[in-house]
Coordinates of C-alpha atoms and ligand atoms in Angstrom, one line a residue:
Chain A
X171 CA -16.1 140.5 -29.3
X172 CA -17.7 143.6 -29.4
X173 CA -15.1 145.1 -32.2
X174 CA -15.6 142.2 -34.7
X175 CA -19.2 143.5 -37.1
X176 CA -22.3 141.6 -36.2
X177 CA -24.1 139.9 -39.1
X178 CA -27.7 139.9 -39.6
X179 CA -29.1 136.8 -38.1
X180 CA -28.4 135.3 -34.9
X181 CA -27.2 131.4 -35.0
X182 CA -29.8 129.1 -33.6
X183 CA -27.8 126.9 -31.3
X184 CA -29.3 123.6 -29.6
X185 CA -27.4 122.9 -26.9
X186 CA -27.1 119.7 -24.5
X187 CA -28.2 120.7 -21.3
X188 CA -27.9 117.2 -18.4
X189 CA -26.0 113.9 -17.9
X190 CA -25.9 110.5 -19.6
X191 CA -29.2 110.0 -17.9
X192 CA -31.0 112.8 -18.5
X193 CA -31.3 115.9 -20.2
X194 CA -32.6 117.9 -23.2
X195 CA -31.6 120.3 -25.5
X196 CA -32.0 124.2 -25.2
X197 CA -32.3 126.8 -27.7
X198 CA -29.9 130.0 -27.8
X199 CA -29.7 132.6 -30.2
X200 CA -26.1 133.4 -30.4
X201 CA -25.1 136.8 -32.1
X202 CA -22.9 135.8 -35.7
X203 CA -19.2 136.8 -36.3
X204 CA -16.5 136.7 -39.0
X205 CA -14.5 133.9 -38.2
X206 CA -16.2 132.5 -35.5
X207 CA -15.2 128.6 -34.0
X208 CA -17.9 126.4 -32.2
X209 CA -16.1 127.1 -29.0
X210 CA -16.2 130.9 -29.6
X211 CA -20.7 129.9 -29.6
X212 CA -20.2 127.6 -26.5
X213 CA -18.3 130.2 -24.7
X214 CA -20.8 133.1 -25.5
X215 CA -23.5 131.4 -24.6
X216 CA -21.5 130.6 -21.0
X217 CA -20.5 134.1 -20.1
X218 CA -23.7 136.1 -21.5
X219 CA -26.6 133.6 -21.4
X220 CA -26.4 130.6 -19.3
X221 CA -23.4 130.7 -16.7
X222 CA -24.5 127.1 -15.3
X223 CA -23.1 125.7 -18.9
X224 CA -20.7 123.7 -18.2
X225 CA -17.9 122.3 -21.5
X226 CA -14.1 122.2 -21.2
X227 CA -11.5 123.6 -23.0
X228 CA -7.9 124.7 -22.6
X229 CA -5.4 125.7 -25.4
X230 CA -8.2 127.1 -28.1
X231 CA -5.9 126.5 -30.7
X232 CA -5.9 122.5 -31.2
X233 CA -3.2 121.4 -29.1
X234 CA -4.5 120.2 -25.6
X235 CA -7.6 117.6 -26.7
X236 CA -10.0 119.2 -25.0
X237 CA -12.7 120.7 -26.5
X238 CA -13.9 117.7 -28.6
X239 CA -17.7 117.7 -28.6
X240 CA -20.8 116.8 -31.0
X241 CA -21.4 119.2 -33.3
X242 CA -24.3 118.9 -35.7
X243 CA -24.0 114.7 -35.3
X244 CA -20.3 115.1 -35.8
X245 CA -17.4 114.5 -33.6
X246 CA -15.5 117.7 -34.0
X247 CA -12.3 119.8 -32.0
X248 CA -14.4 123.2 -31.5
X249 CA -11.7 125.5 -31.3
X250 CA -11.0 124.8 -34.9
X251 CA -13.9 124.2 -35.9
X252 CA -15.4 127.5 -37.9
X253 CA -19.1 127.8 -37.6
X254 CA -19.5 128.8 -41.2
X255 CA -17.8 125.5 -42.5
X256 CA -20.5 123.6 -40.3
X257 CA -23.5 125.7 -39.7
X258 CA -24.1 127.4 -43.5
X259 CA -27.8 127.6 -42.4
X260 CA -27.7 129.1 -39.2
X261 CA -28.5 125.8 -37.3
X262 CA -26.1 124.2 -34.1
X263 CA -26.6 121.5 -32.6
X264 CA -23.9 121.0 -29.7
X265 CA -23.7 117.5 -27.7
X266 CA -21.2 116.1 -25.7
X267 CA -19.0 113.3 -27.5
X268 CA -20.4 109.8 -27.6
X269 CA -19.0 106.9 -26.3
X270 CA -18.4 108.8 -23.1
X271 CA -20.2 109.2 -20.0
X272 CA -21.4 112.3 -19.5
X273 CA -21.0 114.3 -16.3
X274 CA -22.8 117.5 -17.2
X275 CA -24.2 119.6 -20.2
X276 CA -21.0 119.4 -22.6
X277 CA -18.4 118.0 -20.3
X278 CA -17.8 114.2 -20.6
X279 CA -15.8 111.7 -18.2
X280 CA -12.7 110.9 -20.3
X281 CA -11.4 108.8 -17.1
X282 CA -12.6 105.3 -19.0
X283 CA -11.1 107.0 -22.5
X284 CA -7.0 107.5 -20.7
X285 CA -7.3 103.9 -18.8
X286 CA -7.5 102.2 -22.1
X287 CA -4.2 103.6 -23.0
X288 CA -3.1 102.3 -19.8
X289 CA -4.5 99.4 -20.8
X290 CA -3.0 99.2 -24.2
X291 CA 0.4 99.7 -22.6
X292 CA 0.9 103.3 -23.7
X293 CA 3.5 103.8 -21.1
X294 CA 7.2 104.2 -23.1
X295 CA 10.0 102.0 -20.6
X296 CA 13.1 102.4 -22.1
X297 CA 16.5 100.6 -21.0
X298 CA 18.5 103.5 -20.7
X299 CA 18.7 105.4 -17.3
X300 CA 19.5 109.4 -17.0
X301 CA 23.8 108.7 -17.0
X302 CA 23.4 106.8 -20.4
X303 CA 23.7 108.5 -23.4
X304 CA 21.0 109.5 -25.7
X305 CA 19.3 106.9 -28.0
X306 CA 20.3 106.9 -31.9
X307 CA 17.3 106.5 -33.9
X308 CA 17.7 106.8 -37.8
X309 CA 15.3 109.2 -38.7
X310 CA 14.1 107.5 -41.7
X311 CA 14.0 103.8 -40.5
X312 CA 11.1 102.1 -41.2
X313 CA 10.0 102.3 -37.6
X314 CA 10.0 105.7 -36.6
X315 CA 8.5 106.7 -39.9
X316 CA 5.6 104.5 -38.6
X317 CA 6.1 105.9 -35.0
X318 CA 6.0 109.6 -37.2
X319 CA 2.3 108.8 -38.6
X320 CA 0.9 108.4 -35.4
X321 CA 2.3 110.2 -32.7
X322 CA 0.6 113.7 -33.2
X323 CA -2.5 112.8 -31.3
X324 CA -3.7 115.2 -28.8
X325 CA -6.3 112.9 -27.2
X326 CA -8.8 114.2 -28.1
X327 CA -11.6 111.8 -27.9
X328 CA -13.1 112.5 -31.4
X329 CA -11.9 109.0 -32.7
X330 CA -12.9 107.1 -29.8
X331 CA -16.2 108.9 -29.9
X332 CA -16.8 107.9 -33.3
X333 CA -16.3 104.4 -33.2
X334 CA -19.0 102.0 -33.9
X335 CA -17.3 99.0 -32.2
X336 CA -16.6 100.9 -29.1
X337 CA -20.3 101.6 -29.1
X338 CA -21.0 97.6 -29.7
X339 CA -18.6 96.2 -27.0
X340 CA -17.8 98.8 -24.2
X341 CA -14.7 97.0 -23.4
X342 CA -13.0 97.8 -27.0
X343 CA -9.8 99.4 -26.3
X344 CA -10.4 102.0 -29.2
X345 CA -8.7 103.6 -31.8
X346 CA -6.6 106.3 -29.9
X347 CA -5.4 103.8 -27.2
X348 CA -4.3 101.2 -29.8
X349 CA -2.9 104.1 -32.4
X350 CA -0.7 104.6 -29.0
X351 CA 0.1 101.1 -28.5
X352 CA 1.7 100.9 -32.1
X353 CA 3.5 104.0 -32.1
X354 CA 5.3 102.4 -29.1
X355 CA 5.4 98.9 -30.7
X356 CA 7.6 101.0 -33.1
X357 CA 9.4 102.6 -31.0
X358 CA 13.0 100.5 -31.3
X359 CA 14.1 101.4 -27.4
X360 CA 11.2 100.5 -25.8
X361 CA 11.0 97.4 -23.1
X362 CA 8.0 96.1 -23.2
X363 CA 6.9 94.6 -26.9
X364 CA 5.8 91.1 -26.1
X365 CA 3.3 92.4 -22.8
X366 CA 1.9 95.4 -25.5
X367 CA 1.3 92.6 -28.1
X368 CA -0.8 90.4 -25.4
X369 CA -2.6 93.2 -24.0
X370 CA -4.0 94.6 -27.8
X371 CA -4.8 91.5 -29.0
X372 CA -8.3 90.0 -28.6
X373 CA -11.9 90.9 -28.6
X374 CA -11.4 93.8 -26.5
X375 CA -8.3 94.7 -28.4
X376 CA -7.0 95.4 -32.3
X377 CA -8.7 92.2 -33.7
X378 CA -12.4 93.5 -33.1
X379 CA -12.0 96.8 -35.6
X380 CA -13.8 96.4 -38.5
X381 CA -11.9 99.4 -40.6
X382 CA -14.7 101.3 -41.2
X383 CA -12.4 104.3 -40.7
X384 CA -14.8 107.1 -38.8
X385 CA -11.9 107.2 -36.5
X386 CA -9.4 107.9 -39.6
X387 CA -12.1 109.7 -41.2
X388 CA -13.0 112.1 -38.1
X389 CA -9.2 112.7 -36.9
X390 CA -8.4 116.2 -36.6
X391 CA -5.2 115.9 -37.1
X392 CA -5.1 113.6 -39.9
X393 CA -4.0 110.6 -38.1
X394 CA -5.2 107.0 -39.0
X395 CA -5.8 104.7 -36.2
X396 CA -6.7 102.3 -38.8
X397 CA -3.2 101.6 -39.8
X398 CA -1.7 100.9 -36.9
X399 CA -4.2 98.7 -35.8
X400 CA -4.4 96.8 -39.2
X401 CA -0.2 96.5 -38.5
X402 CA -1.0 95.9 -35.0
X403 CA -3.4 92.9 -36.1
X404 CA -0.5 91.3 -38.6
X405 CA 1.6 91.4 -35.6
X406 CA -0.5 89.9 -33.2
X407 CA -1.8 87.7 -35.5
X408 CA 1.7 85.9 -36.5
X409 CA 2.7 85.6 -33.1
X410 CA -0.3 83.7 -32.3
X411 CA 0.5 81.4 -34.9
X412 CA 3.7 80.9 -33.6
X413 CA 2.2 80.5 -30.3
X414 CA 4.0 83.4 -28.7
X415 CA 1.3 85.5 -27.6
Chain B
X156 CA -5.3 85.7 -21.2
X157 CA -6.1 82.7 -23.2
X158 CA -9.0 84.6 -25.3
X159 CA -6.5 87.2 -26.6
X160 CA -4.6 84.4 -28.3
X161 CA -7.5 82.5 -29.5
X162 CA -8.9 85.7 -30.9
X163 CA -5.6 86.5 -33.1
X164 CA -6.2 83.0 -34.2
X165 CA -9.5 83.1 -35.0
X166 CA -8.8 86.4 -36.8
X167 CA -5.7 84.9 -38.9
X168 CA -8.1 81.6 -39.8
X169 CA -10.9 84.4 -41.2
X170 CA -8.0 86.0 -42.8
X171 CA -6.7 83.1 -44.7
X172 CA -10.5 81.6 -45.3
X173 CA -11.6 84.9 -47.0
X174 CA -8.6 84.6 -48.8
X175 CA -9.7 81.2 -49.6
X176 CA -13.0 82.3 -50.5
X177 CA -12.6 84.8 -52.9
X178 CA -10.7 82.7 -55.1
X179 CA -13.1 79.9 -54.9
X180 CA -15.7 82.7 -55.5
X181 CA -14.7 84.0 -58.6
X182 CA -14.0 80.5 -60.2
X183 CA -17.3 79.2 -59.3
X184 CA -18.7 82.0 -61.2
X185 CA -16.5 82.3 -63.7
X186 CA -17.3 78.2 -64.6
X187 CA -20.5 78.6 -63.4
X188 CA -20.9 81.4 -66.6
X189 CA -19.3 79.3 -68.9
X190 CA -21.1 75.9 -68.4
X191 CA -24.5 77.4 -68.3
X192 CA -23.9 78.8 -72.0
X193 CA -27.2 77.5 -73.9
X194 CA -28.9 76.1 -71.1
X195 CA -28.2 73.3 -68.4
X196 CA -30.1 70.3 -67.2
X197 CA -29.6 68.2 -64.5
X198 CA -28.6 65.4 -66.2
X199 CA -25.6 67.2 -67.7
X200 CA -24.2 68.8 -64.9
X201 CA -24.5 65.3 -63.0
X202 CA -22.7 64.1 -66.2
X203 CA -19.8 66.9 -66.1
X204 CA -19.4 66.3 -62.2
X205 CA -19.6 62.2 -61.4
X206 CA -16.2 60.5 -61.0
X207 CA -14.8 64.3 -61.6
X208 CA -12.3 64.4 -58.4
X209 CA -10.9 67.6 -59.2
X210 CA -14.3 69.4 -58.9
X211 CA -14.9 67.3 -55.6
X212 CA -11.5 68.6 -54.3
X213 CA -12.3 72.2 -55.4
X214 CA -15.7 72.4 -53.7
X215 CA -14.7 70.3 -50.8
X216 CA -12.2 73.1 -50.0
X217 CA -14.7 76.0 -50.9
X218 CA -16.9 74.6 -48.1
X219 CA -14.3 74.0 -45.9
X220 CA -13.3 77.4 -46.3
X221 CA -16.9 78.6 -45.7
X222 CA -17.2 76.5 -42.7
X223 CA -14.4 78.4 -41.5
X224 CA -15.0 81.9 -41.9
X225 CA -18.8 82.1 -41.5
X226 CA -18.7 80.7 -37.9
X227 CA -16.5 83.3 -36.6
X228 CA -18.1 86.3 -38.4
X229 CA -21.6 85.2 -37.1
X230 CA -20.4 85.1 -33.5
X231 CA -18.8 88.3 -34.2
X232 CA -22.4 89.9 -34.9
X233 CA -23.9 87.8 -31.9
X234 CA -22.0 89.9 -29.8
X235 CA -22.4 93.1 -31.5
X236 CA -25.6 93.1 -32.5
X237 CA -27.6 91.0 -29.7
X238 CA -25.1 91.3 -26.6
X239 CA -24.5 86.9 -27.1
X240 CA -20.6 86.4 -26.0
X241 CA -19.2 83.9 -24.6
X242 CA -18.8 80.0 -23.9
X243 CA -23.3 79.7 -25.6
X244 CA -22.1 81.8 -28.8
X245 CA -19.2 79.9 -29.5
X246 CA -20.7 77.0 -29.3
X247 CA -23.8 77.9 -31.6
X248 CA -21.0 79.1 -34.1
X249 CA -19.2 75.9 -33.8
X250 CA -22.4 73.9 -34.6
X251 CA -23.0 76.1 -37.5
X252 CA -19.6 75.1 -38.9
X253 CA -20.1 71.8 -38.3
X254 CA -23.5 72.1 -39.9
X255 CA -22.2 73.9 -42.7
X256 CA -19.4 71.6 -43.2
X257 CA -21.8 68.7 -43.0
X258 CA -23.7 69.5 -45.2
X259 CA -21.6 71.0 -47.7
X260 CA -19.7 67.9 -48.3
X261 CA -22.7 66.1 -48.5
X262 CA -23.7 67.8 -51.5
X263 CA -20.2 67.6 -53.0
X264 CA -19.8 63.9 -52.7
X265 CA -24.0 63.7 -53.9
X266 CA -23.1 65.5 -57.4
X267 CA -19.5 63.8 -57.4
X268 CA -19.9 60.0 -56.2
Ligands
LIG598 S1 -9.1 123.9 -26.8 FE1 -7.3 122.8 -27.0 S2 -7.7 121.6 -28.7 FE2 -9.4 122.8 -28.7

């Protein structure tokens, strides 16, 4: 850090500091750099001003999921998040995502976030065992290019944490759980279609999304939970009319 | 799970209503525009309308349609907005149908009978 020039003025950074219950925010003036990410500020701050900050993160280069936190009101992936994109005035404001309960400082309880994929039946069960040969899926069928559009999701949070209706009815599944519901619901070997459909469908499930799109709008990696769960609701929907739900 | 099913239902029936209602919408305005041209009274729309089945059968479906939809998008904001699920809500929602329905047709059959 020490190699890369210092600019004039320090960042003002207001950082979360407590639980779900309680808590403030405390000021730190972190030193500016070319290029600097959000997590390179949380970090400083946590080895040269406040070790007893507490925030997670793994891969730093938007792979793992785990550095999603609120930055200036906005769900955001730190490591790739440069300050001067979102801080042009020299003002942070770091909180832990919403949506999630927080254990300490930046660090939130994702445990809730990973059963709702259980929940959603995320799990892929195929038919074929280890002696079987591979599975031949055309590349560009119609279902794997649906599969394609939403299976890049690092699980982040950001999504989930941005979500209106997860705020309204804590039981909502959420965007990233159901986004993996329908990438399985597309995927053509998998076992389990009619339990997914049951277990997405309903007020906790697909049909409670308004499409506002902060999920779609927020995703860091350009996915759009939307989608699915608008093809998820068709779905659903028709086999409830058919009375196969 | 019994409410999973009856909420894809109730989500397909808002579906198909809205559908409903737009249409309805936009020829209610549209003739709604075009009868009003030079001013309206009572008596002439009650002229235009009495014995006039077709309108009956138009609006009698654009309040059925309302009577449909509105229901299940005000207990969706009773249990966003004030917390109120369950078997209370739906049946306030289902009285507001009815209500809506009620008097809906009333007025269709008052302006067409
Ligand atoms: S640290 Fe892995 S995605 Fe940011």
């Amino acid at each position: 850090m020490a190699t890369v020039p210092e600019m004039k003025t320090d960042l003002a950074v207001n950082v979360w500091r407590g639980n779900s219950e309680r808590g403030g925010f405390t000021t730190f003036a972190v030193p500016r750099h070319d290029s600097q990410t959000v997590l390179d500020v949380v970090t400083h701050i946590q080895r040269y001003l406040d070790p007893t900050l507490s925030y997670r993160y793994a891969c730093r280069v938007g792979m793992c999921g785990s550095c999603a936190m609120t930055v200036n009101g906005k769900a955001r992936w730190t490591c790739r998040t440069s300050v001067a994109k979102v801080a042009a005035d020299g003002q942070l404001e770091i909180a832990p995502l919403d949506n999630l309960p927080v254990i300490k400082d930046l660090a939130t309880d994702m445990s809730g976030f990973f059963d709702k994929w259980a929940r959603a039946k995320g799990q892929f069960k195929g038919p074929l065992t280890r002696h079987d040969d591979f599975a031949q899926v055309a590349p560009a069928s119609k279902e794997r290019l649906a599969a394609n559009a939403g299976i890049e999701c690092i699980g982040c949070g950001i999504c989930y944490a941005s979500c209106d209706v997860v705020t309204w009815r804590a039981d909502f599944l959420g965007p990233a759980a159901l986004n993996r519901a329908w990438t399985l619901v597309n995927d053509v070997r998998d076992t389990q279609q009619p339990e997914r459909l049951n277990a997405v469908a309903g007020d906790a499930g697909c049909h409670v999304c308004h499409t506002q799109g902060s999920c779609a709008e927020r995703c860091p990696k350009q996915i759009a939970p939307t989608a699915g769960i608008a093809g998820l609701k068709r779905l659903t929907a028709r086999a409830a009319m058919r009375g196969e739900l | 799970m019994t409410s999973a099913i009856t909420q894809a239902r109730l989500w397909y029936l808002q579906r198909i209503s809205a559908m409903l209602l737009a249409l309805c919408v936009l020829v209610h305005l549209a003739v709604m525009i075009y009868a009003v041209r030079g001013g309206l009274s009572a008596a002439e729309i009650l002229g235009r309308t009495r014995g006039n089945w077709f309108f009956g059968g138009f609006y009698a479906v654009f309040v059925l349609a309302c009577a449909v939809h509105v229901p299940i998008g005000l207990a969706t904001i009773a249990a966003e907005w004030l917390g109120w699920r369950g078997r209370s809500a739906g049946m306030a929602a289902i009285l507001c149908g009815g209500l809506i329905a009620g008097m809906g047709l009333r007025a269709v059959y008052g302006v067409v009978a």
